[in-house]
Structures are given as structure tokens and as C-alpha cells.
XYZ file of C-alpha atoms in Angstrom:
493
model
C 0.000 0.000 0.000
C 1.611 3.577 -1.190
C 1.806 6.091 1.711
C -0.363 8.832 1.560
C 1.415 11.416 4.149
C 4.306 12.941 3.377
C 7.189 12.798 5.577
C 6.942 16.513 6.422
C 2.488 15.751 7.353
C 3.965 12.769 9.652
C 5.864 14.894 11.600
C 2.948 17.502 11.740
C 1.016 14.803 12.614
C 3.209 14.015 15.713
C 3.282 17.557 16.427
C -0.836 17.930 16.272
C -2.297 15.229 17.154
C -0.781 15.387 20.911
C -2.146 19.177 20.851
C -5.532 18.301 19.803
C -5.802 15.468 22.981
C -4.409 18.238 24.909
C -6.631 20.672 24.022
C -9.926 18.431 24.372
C -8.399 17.818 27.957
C -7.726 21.782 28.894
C -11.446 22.425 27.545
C -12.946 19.512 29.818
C -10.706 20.964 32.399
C -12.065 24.651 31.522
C -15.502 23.332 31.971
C -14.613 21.765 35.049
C -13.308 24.775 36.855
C -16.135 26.366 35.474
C -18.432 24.378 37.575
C -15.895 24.681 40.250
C -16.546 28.461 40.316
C -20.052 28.021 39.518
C -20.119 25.775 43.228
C -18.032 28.072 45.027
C -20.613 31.142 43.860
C -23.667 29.425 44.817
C -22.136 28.440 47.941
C -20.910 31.848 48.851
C -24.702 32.958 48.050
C -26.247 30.092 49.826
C -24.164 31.155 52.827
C -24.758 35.023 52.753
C -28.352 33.888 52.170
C -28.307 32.152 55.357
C -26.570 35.283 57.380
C -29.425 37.454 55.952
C -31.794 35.115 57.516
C -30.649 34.786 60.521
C -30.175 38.298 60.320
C -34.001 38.926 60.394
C -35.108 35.905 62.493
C -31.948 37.916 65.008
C -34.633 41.168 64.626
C -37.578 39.025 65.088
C -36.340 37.160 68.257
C -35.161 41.028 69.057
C -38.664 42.205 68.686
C -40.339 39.419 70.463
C -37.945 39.800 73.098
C -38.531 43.581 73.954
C -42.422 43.189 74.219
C -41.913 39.918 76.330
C -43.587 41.846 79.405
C -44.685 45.050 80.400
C -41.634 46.627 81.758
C -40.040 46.022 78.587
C -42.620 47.654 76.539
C -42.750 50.290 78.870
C -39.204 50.932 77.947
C -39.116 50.186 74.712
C -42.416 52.647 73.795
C -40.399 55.521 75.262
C -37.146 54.728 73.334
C -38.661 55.632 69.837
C -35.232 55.744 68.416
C -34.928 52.233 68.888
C -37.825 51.364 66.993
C -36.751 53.692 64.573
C -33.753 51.468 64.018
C -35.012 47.957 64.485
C -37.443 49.082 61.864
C -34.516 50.115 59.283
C -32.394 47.433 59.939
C -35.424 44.717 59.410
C -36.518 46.731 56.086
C -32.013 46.735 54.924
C -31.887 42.515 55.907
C -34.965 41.832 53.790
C -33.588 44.044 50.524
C -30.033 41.925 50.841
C -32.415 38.891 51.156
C -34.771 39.552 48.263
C -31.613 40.023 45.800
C -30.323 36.636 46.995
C -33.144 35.175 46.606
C -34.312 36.793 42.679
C -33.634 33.984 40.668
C -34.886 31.263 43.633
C -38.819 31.469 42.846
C -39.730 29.140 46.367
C -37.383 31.329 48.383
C -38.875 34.745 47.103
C -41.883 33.021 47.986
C -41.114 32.923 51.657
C -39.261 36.059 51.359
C -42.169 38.040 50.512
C -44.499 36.434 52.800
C -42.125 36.760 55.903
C -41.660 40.782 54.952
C -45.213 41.105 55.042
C -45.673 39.080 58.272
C -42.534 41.637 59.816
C -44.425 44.669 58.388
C -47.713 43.395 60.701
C -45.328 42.728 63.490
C -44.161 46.141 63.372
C -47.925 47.861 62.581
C -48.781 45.983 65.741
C -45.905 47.024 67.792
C -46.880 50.770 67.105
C -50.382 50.194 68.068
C -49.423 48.159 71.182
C -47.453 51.693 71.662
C -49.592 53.637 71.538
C -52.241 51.589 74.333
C -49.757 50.743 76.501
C -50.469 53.265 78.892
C -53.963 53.036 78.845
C -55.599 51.868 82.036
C -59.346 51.064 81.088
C -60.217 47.358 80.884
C -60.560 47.434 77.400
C -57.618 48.786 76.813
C -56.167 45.876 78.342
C -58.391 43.533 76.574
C -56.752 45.384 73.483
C -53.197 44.933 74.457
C -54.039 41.006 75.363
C -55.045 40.353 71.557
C -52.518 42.351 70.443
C -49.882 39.872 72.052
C -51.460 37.282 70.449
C -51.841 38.650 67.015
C -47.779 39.823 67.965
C -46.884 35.982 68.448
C -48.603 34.644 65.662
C -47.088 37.151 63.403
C -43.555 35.856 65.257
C -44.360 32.516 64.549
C -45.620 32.952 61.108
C -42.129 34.786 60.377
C -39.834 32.024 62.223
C -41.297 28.836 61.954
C -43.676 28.617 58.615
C -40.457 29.860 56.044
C -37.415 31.703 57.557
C -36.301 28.507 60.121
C -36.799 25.998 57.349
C -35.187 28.364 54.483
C -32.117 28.906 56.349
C -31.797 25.386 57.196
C -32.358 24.509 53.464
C -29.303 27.382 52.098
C -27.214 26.000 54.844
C -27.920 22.471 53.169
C -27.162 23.774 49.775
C -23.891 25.793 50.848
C -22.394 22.395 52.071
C -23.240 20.209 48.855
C -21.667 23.408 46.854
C -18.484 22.942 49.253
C -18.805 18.884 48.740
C -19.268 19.323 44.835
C -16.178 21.879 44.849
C -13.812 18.977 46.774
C -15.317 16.732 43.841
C -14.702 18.877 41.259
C -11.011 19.627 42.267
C -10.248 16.073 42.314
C -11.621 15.937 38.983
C -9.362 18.627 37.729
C -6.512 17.119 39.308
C -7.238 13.841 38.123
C -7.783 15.331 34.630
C -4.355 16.767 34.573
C -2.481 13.701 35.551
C -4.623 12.160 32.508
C -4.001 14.276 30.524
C -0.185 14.001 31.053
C -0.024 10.197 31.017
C -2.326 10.410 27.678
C -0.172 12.765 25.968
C 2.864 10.848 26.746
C 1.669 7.374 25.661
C 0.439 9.231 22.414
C 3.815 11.279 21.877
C 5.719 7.481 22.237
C 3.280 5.486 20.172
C 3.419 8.249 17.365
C 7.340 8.864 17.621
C 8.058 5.118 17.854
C 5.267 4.733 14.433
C 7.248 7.589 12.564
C 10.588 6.658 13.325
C 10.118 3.223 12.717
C 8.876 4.066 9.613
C 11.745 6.417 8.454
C 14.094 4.562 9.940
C 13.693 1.190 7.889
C 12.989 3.463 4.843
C 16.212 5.569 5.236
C 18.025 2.295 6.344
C 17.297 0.907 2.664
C 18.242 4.041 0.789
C 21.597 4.126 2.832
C 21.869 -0.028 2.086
C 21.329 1.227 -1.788
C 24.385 3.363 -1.826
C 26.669 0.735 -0.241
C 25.515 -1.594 -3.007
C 25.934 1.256 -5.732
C 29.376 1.549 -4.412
C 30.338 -2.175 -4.396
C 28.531 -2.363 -7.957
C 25.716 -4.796 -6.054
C 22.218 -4.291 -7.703
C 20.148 -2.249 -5.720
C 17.060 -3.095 -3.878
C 13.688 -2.343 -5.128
C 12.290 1.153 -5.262
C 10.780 2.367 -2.482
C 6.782 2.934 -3.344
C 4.644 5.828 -1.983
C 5.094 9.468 -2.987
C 6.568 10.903 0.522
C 10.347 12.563 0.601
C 11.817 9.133 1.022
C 10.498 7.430 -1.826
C 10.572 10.446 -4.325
C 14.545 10.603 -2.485
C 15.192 6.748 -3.172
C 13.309 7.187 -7.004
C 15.721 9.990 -8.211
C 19.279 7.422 -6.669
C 17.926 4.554 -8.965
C 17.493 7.032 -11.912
C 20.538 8.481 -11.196
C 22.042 5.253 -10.740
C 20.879 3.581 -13.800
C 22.579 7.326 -15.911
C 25.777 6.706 -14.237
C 25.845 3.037 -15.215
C 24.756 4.149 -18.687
C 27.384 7.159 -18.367
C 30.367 4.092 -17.154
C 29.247 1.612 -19.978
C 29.377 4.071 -22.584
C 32.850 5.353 -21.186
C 34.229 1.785 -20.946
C 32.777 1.127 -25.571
C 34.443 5.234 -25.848
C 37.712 3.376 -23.925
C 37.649 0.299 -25.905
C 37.328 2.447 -29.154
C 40.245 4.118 -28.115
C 42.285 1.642 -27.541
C 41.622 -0.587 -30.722
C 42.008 2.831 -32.804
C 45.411 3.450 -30.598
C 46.160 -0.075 -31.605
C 45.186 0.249 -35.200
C 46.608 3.113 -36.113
C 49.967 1.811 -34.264
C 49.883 -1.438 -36.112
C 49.163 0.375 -39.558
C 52.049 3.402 -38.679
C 54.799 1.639 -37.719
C 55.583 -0.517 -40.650
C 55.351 2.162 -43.221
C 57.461 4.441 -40.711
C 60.182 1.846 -40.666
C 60.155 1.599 -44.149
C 59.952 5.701 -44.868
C 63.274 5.613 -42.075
C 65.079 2.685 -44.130
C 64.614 4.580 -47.400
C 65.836 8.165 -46.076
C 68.472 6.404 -44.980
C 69.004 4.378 -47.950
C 68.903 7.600 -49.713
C 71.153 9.590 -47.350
C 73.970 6.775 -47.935
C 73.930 7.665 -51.974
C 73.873 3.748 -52.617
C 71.111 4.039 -55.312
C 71.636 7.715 -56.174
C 72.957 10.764 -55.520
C 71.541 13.702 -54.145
C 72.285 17.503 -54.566
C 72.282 19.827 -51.634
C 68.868 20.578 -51.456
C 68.086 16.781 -52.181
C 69.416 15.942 -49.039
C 67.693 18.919 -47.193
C 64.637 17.345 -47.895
C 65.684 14.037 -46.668
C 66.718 15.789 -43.565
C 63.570 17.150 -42.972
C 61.245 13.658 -43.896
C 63.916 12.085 -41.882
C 63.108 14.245 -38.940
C 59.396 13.639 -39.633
C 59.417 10.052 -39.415
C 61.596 10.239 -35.990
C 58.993 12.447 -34.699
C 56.341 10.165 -36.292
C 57.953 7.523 -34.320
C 58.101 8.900 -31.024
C 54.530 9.364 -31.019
C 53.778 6.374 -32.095
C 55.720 4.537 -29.306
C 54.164 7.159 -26.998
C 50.905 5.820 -27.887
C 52.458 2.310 -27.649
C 53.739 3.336 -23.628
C 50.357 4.755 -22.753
C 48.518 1.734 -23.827
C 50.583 -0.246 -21.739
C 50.558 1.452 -18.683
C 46.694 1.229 -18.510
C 46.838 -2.275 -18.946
C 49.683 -2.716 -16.190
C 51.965 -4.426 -18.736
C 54.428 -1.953 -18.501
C 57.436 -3.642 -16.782
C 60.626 -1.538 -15.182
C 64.359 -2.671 -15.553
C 65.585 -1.890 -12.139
C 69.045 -0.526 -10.920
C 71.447 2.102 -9.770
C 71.326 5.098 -11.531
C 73.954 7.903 -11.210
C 72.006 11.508 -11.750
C 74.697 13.341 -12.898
C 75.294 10.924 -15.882
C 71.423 11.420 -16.733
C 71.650 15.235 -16.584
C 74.712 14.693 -19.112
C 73.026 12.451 -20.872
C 70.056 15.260 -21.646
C 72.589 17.694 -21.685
C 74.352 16.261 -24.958
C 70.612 15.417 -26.399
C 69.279 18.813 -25.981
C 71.903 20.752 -26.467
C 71.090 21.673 -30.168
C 67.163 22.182 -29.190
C 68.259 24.704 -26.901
C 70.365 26.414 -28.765
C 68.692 26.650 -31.571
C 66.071 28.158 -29.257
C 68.614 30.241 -27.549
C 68.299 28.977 -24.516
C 70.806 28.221 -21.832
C 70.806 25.009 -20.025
C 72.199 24.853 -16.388
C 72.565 21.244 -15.081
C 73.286 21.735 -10.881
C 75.557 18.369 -9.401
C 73.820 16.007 -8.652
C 75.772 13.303 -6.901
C 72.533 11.192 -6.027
C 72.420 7.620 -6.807
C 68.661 6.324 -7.341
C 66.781 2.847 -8.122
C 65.189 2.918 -11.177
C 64.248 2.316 -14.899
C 67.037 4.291 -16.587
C 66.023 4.664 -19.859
C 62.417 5.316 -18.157
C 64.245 8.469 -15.929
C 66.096 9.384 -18.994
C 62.896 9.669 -20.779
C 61.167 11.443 -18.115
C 64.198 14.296 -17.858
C 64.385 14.803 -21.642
C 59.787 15.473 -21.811
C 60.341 18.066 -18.620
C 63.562 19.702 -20.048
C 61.971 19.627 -23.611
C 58.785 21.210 -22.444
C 60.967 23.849 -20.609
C 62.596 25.169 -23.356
C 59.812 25.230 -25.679
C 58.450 27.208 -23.224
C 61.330 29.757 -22.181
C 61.704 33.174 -24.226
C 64.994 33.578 -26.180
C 67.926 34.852 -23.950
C 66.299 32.569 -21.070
C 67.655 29.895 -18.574
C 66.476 26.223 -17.968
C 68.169 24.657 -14.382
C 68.011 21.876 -13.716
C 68.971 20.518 -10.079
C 68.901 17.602 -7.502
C 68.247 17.161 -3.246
C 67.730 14.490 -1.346
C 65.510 14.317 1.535
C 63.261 11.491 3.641
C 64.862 8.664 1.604
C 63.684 10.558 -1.581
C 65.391 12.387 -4.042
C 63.312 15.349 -5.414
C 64.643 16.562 -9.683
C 63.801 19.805 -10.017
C 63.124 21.027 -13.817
C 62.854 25.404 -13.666
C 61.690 27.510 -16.598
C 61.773 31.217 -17.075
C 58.793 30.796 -18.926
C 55.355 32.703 -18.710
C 54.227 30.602 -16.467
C 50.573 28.661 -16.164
C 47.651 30.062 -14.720
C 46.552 28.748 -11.419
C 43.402 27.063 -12.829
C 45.077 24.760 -15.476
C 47.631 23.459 -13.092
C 45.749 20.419 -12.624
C 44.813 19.875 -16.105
C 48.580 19.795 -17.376
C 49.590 16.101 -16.715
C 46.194 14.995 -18.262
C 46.721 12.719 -21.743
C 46.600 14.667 -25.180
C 46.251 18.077 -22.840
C 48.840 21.082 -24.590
C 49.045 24.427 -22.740
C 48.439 27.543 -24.873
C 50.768 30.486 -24.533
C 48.943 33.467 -22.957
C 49.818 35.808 -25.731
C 49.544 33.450 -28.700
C 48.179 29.633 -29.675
C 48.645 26.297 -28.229
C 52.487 25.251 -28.322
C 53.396 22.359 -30.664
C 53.127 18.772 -29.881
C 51.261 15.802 -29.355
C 50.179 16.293 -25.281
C 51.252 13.308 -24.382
C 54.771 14.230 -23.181
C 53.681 15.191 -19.410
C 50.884 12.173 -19.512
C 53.780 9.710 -19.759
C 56.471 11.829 -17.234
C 53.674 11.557 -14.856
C 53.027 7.517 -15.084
C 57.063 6.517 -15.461
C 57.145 8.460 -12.105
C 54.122 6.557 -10.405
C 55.607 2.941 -11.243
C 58.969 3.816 -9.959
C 56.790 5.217 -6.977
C 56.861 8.741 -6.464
C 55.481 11.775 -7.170
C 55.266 14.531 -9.627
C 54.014 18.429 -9.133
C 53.939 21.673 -11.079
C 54.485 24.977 -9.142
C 53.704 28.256 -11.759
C 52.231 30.958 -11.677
C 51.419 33.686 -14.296
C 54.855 35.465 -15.284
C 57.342 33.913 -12.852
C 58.039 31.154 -14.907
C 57.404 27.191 -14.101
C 59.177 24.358 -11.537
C 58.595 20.617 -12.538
C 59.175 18.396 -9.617
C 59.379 14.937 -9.110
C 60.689 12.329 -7.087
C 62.544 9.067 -7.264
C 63.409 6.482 -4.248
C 66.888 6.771 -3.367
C 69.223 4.112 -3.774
């Protein structure tokens, strides 16, 4: 089955899905304090409803109290700023009351009913006033039923609502405190769920996705080991995430470089049977164009006038070069197939500089260049004829490089069981960026002020692989008017 989510949605997915348990547990939490506050505000109401009840059942017992017996209504009759005040404070305790009790239908109910009993209470406390002094018989008659119209009013107030009202909010205040202990739990117990949850989820998801990235990238990273050790790769990886499209564009990019390697090795192979053909095919003819120059040079079939023999000078030194390339192409051929062999031994470097010396003497001065050979009283191991070779390319390529008037040296030092041949030009110089181009097969460095020198770029290309068999190194240090330094180095004998 081909993934649908993208790498990038899985991790979102991680990221979210956590958040989204998270938040359904903050808004169950939100509702839950909610109800919390809800408790505690209907318990703090339920218990100032309670204080305004005793409040008034306080002035009723007050009341009752101060008309308990004569003396005391006596008293209280000629105190009228008492009444005054017991009067006001009743009428303030049953406002507070009636907004606590606004949205509480049954308790307005009893609200209402004990205010109007209180307002009787009071009507009949100013009447009793106003007999109590009165001395006739049925003025005492009076007083006698207003007592008992005075308790009933009392007992109307305390015992038929206010008793059993306060005794209900004092109820309800301690189920809001019980239901707020609940509640808290709740929250707390949400919050340790909600922790536990969202770790569980985070592990489950992060274990999923990087289980299933892991083994993914695991196979991509197995596909370059076997692209490396030329193993065919595994199958691609379906879907259309980051991975798959990743592991799609190796194998395409796999199966261009094989394509790119195969159709360098048929380009290689051409190249060599060409090399080898046009070898084959040159050097007979060249042997037999060098026999009959020098047939011809000899005068044993004819003889030649002066500018004859110019021109056999000059096809003679055609075929040479002819030659040289030729075996060039011969030496290449077999150093990429390893079958070039070395003929070991002691070689004297000061006899090799001669040796150059006496070959390139006529090169350089025909070029008018001087040639300064340093001592060099170094004895190496090597191929000599391959060393030989490799001094006459580098001093060559110096002085077909030098300006007239100019010096080529040529020195020698040993160091770290190595002796280092140093081949200086007081040449132009090569640019920085071509440096590493210059030991590269058929590669010819152009003059900066003209075209590419003469020759067949292969000199360097073979300098460079005569020095790797006999196992060192070669370098080029130039720069751009301050001329050119050929080093390499051979193990010291």
C-alpha cells in the first residue's frame, strides 16, 4: 500500500495530534473549573443567604424579646429611636435577602411572605405603643389580643419559612463545598490524565514515525553501499513521501551513471583498438619511410644535390617524430593495462643530466636557450632509460616554453629517503586554474599571448606515469609570469 502522508504531514502529525488530545483535555478541564466556580458562587450565596436570615429571624427574636412583658414595653415605647432602628435594619436585611433570593422562585416566595408578616409585626408594635399606657379594661383587653396577634405574626415569620429556608441554604452551601472537593479532584485527576495520555500518544506516534523512516532511510543508505560495491540495488521504495521520491531519483541516477560508465568503458575500448590500429598500420610504413631516407642519405642508389638531401633531412626528422609518437601511444597503452614492466638498478644523476645535456643541447640552442645542469651526486633505483625519458619530456617542455635569452636549471636534493629533480623555466608561467589539467593525456598548454604550443600532449601524460611505477610523485608549481618548476621524485638508492 503507497503512503499517503508525506514525511513533512507525519511529523505535523506528531506535532498535532498530541495538541488536539491536549486541548480536548484543557477544555474539559475549563468546563470543570467552570463548575468549580459556579459551586463556590452558589455556595458563597447560599451562605450570605443564610446570614441574611438569621439576620431577620436575630430582629424578630429582638422584637419578640422587647415586648416579652410590660416593663419592657414600657421601655421600649419611650425609646422611639430604637424602633426607629429595628425598623430600618429589618426593612435593609430583607432588601439583601430579596436580591439573593431573585432567581430562587420558592425562596422569594417565603421572602415576601415573611416581609409582610414583619411589616404586621411592626404595625402591631406601634399600636401596642400607643395603648400601653392606657388603664381602662378594654384597653387591656386590646393589648391582650394584640400579644397574640404579635406571636402569631412571630411565629408565622420564624417557623412557617425563615427557620426551614435557612436550614435549606445551609444544606445547599455544604453540597456546593462537597461538589467543589469533587470537582477539584476531577481537575486534578484530569491533569495527571491528561499528562499520562499525551505521553503514551507522543511514544506510540514517535516510535510509528521513526520506525517508519528509519527502515525506509536504512534501505536508501543499504542502496548506496551496493551502488558503491557495484551490487544491484534493492527495489524502489513505493509511496510518494520525501523518502520514496529521495530513493526514485538514486535509482534514476544510478541507472545514468551506469549508462554514463558503460558508454565510457565502448568510448575506452574504441580508443584503444584505434590506438592499436593506427599503431599497427604506422609503424611498418614508418620503418620503411626511415630505411629509405636512410638508404637515400647513404647515396647507394643515387645521388643527391644539396637541397636533395635537405629534404631528406627534414622527412627524416618527420618520421623520428612520427615515431616517437607512435611509441608514446604504444607506452600509454601499456601502462593502462599494467603491462608496462621496469628494468631496475642504480642510476647515477649526474650521468642522466649529461646524458640530456648532450641530447638537448642543439634544441636549446637553436632556441637560444641556456641550459644549467646543478651536481647532482645522487644515486637512485630505477628504470634508466624510463628516468632518462622522463628528464628529456620536462627539459623539452621547458625550453619550448622559455623566451629567447632565457635559462632552464636543472637541479637535484635528497631528503626522507627521496630524491626530489627539479626542472625550472623562465617561462610565462601557467595560470593557477590549469595546473591540474597539465599532466592529463593529449592536454597542450596555450601560450597566454599566442596559440597552443606544438606537440602531441602526451609528453607530461607519460612523465607523470614513469614516475608513479617507480613510486613517487610529480608536481607543477607556476604561476602567471614567474616562470614554471617541474618536480618529481625518485626512491633513493
Amino acid at each position: 500500500m503507497r503512503p499517503r502522508l508525506s514525511v513533512s504531514a507525519k511529523v505535523i502529525l506528531l506535532v498535532l495530534l498530541p495538541l488536539c488530545v491536549q486541548l480536548a483535555f484543557l477544555i474539559e478541564m475549563a468546563c470543570l473549573q467552570r463548575g468549580a466556580e459556579e459551586e463556590l458562587r452558589q455556595s458563597v450565596k447560599a451562605k450570605k443567604t443564610t446570614e441574611a436570615l438569621n439576620s431577620i429571624s436575630g430582629d424578630v427574636f429582638d422584637i419578640a424579646s422587647r415586648f416579652s412583658t410590660h416593663e419592657k414595653i414600657e421601655e421600649f415605647a419611650a425609646d422611639d429611636e430604637q424602633y426607629q432602628e429595628l425598623w430600618k435594619r429589618s426593612r435593609d436585611h430583607y432588601a439583601e435577602l430579596k436580591k439573593l433570593a431573585a432567581d430562587n422562585a420558592e425562596l422569594y416566595t417565603i421572602v415576601l411572605a415573611s416581609e409582610r408578616a414583619c411589616s404586621n409585626l411592626f404595625a402591631l408594635v406601634h399600636e401596642l405603643k400607643d395603648v400601653i399606657g392606657d388603664t381602662r379594661p378594654t384597653a387591656q383587653l386590646h393589648r391582650k389580643m394584640l400579644w397574640r396577634k404579635m406571636r402569631k405574626e412571630v411565629k408565622e415569620i420564624l417557623y412557617v419559612g425563615l427557620v426551614q429556608a435557612a436550614e435549606k441554604q445551609k444544606k445547599a452551601a455544604q453540597a456546593s463545598m462537597e461538589r467543589q472537593t469533587e470537582l477539584r479532584e476531577l481537575l486534578q485527576q484530569s491533569a495527571v490524565a491528561m499528562g499520562i495520555v499525551n505521553v503514551v500518544l507522543a511514544l506510540i506516534l514517535a516510535v510509528y514515525l521513526t520506525r517508519s523512516i528509519s527502515r525506509r532511510l536504512a534501505i536508501l543508505n543499504d542502496n548506496t553501499y551496493r551502488f558503491a560495491s557495484g551490487v544491484p540495488l534493492n527495489p524502489v521504495l513505493s509511496g510518494a513521501d520525501e523518502i520514496a521520491r529521495l530513493d526514485q531519483t538514486f535509482h534514476k541516477m544510478a541507472e545514468e551513471l551506469d549508462e554514463a560508465t558503460r558508454k565510457e568503458r565502448e568510448a575506452q575500448m574504441l580508443r584503444k583498438q584505434m590506438v592499436a590500429m593506427i599503431t599497427h598500420d604506422l609503424r611498418t610504413p614508418l620503418s620503411t619511410l626511415g630505411n629509405i631516407m636512410e638508404f637515400l642519405t647513404n647515396g647507394a642508389h643515387a645521388q643527391l644535390d644539396e637541397k636533395g638531401r635537405g629534404y631528406i633531412d627534414i622527412g627524416k626528422r618527420n618520421v623520428n617524430r612520427m615515431s616517437a609518437l607512435v611509441n608514446d601511444l604504444l607506452d600509454i597503452e601499456r601502462i593502462d593495462a599494467g603491462q608496462m614492466e621496469l628494468q631496475r638498478g642504480k642510476i647515477l644523476l649526474d650521468e642522466s643530466f649529461d646524458a640530456c645535456a648532450a641530447n638537448l643541447a642543439p634544441l636549446a640552442e637553436a632556441k637560444g636557450v641556456a641550459l644549467k645542469f646543478e651536481p647532482a651526486r645522487f644515486v637512485v633505483s630505477g628504470d634508466e632509460e624510463k628516468i632518462d625519458r622522463v628528464l628529456v619530456n620536462l627539459i623539452a617542455n621547458a625550453i619550448k616554453f622559455s623566451p629567447e635569452g632565457a635559462q632552464v636549471n636543472v637541479s637535484a636534493a635528497q631528503q626522507d629517503g627521496v630524491v626530489c629533480v627539479t626542472v625550472q623555466d623562465q617561462g610565462k608561467g601557467i595560470p593557477q586554474d590549469k595546473l591540474e589539467d597539465v599532466f592529463k593525456i593529449f592536454h597542450r598548454v596555450k601560450d597566454e599571448t599566442s596559440d597552443e604550443m606544438p606537440g602531441s600532449g602526451l609528453g607530461l601524460s607519460i612523465c607523470k606515469s614513469f614516475v608513479e611505477l617507480h613510486g613517487g610523485k610529480i608536481w607543477v608549481e607556476s604561476a602567471p609570469g614567474a616562470g614554471t618548476k617541474f618536480i618529481f621524485t625518485l626512491p633513493s638508492a
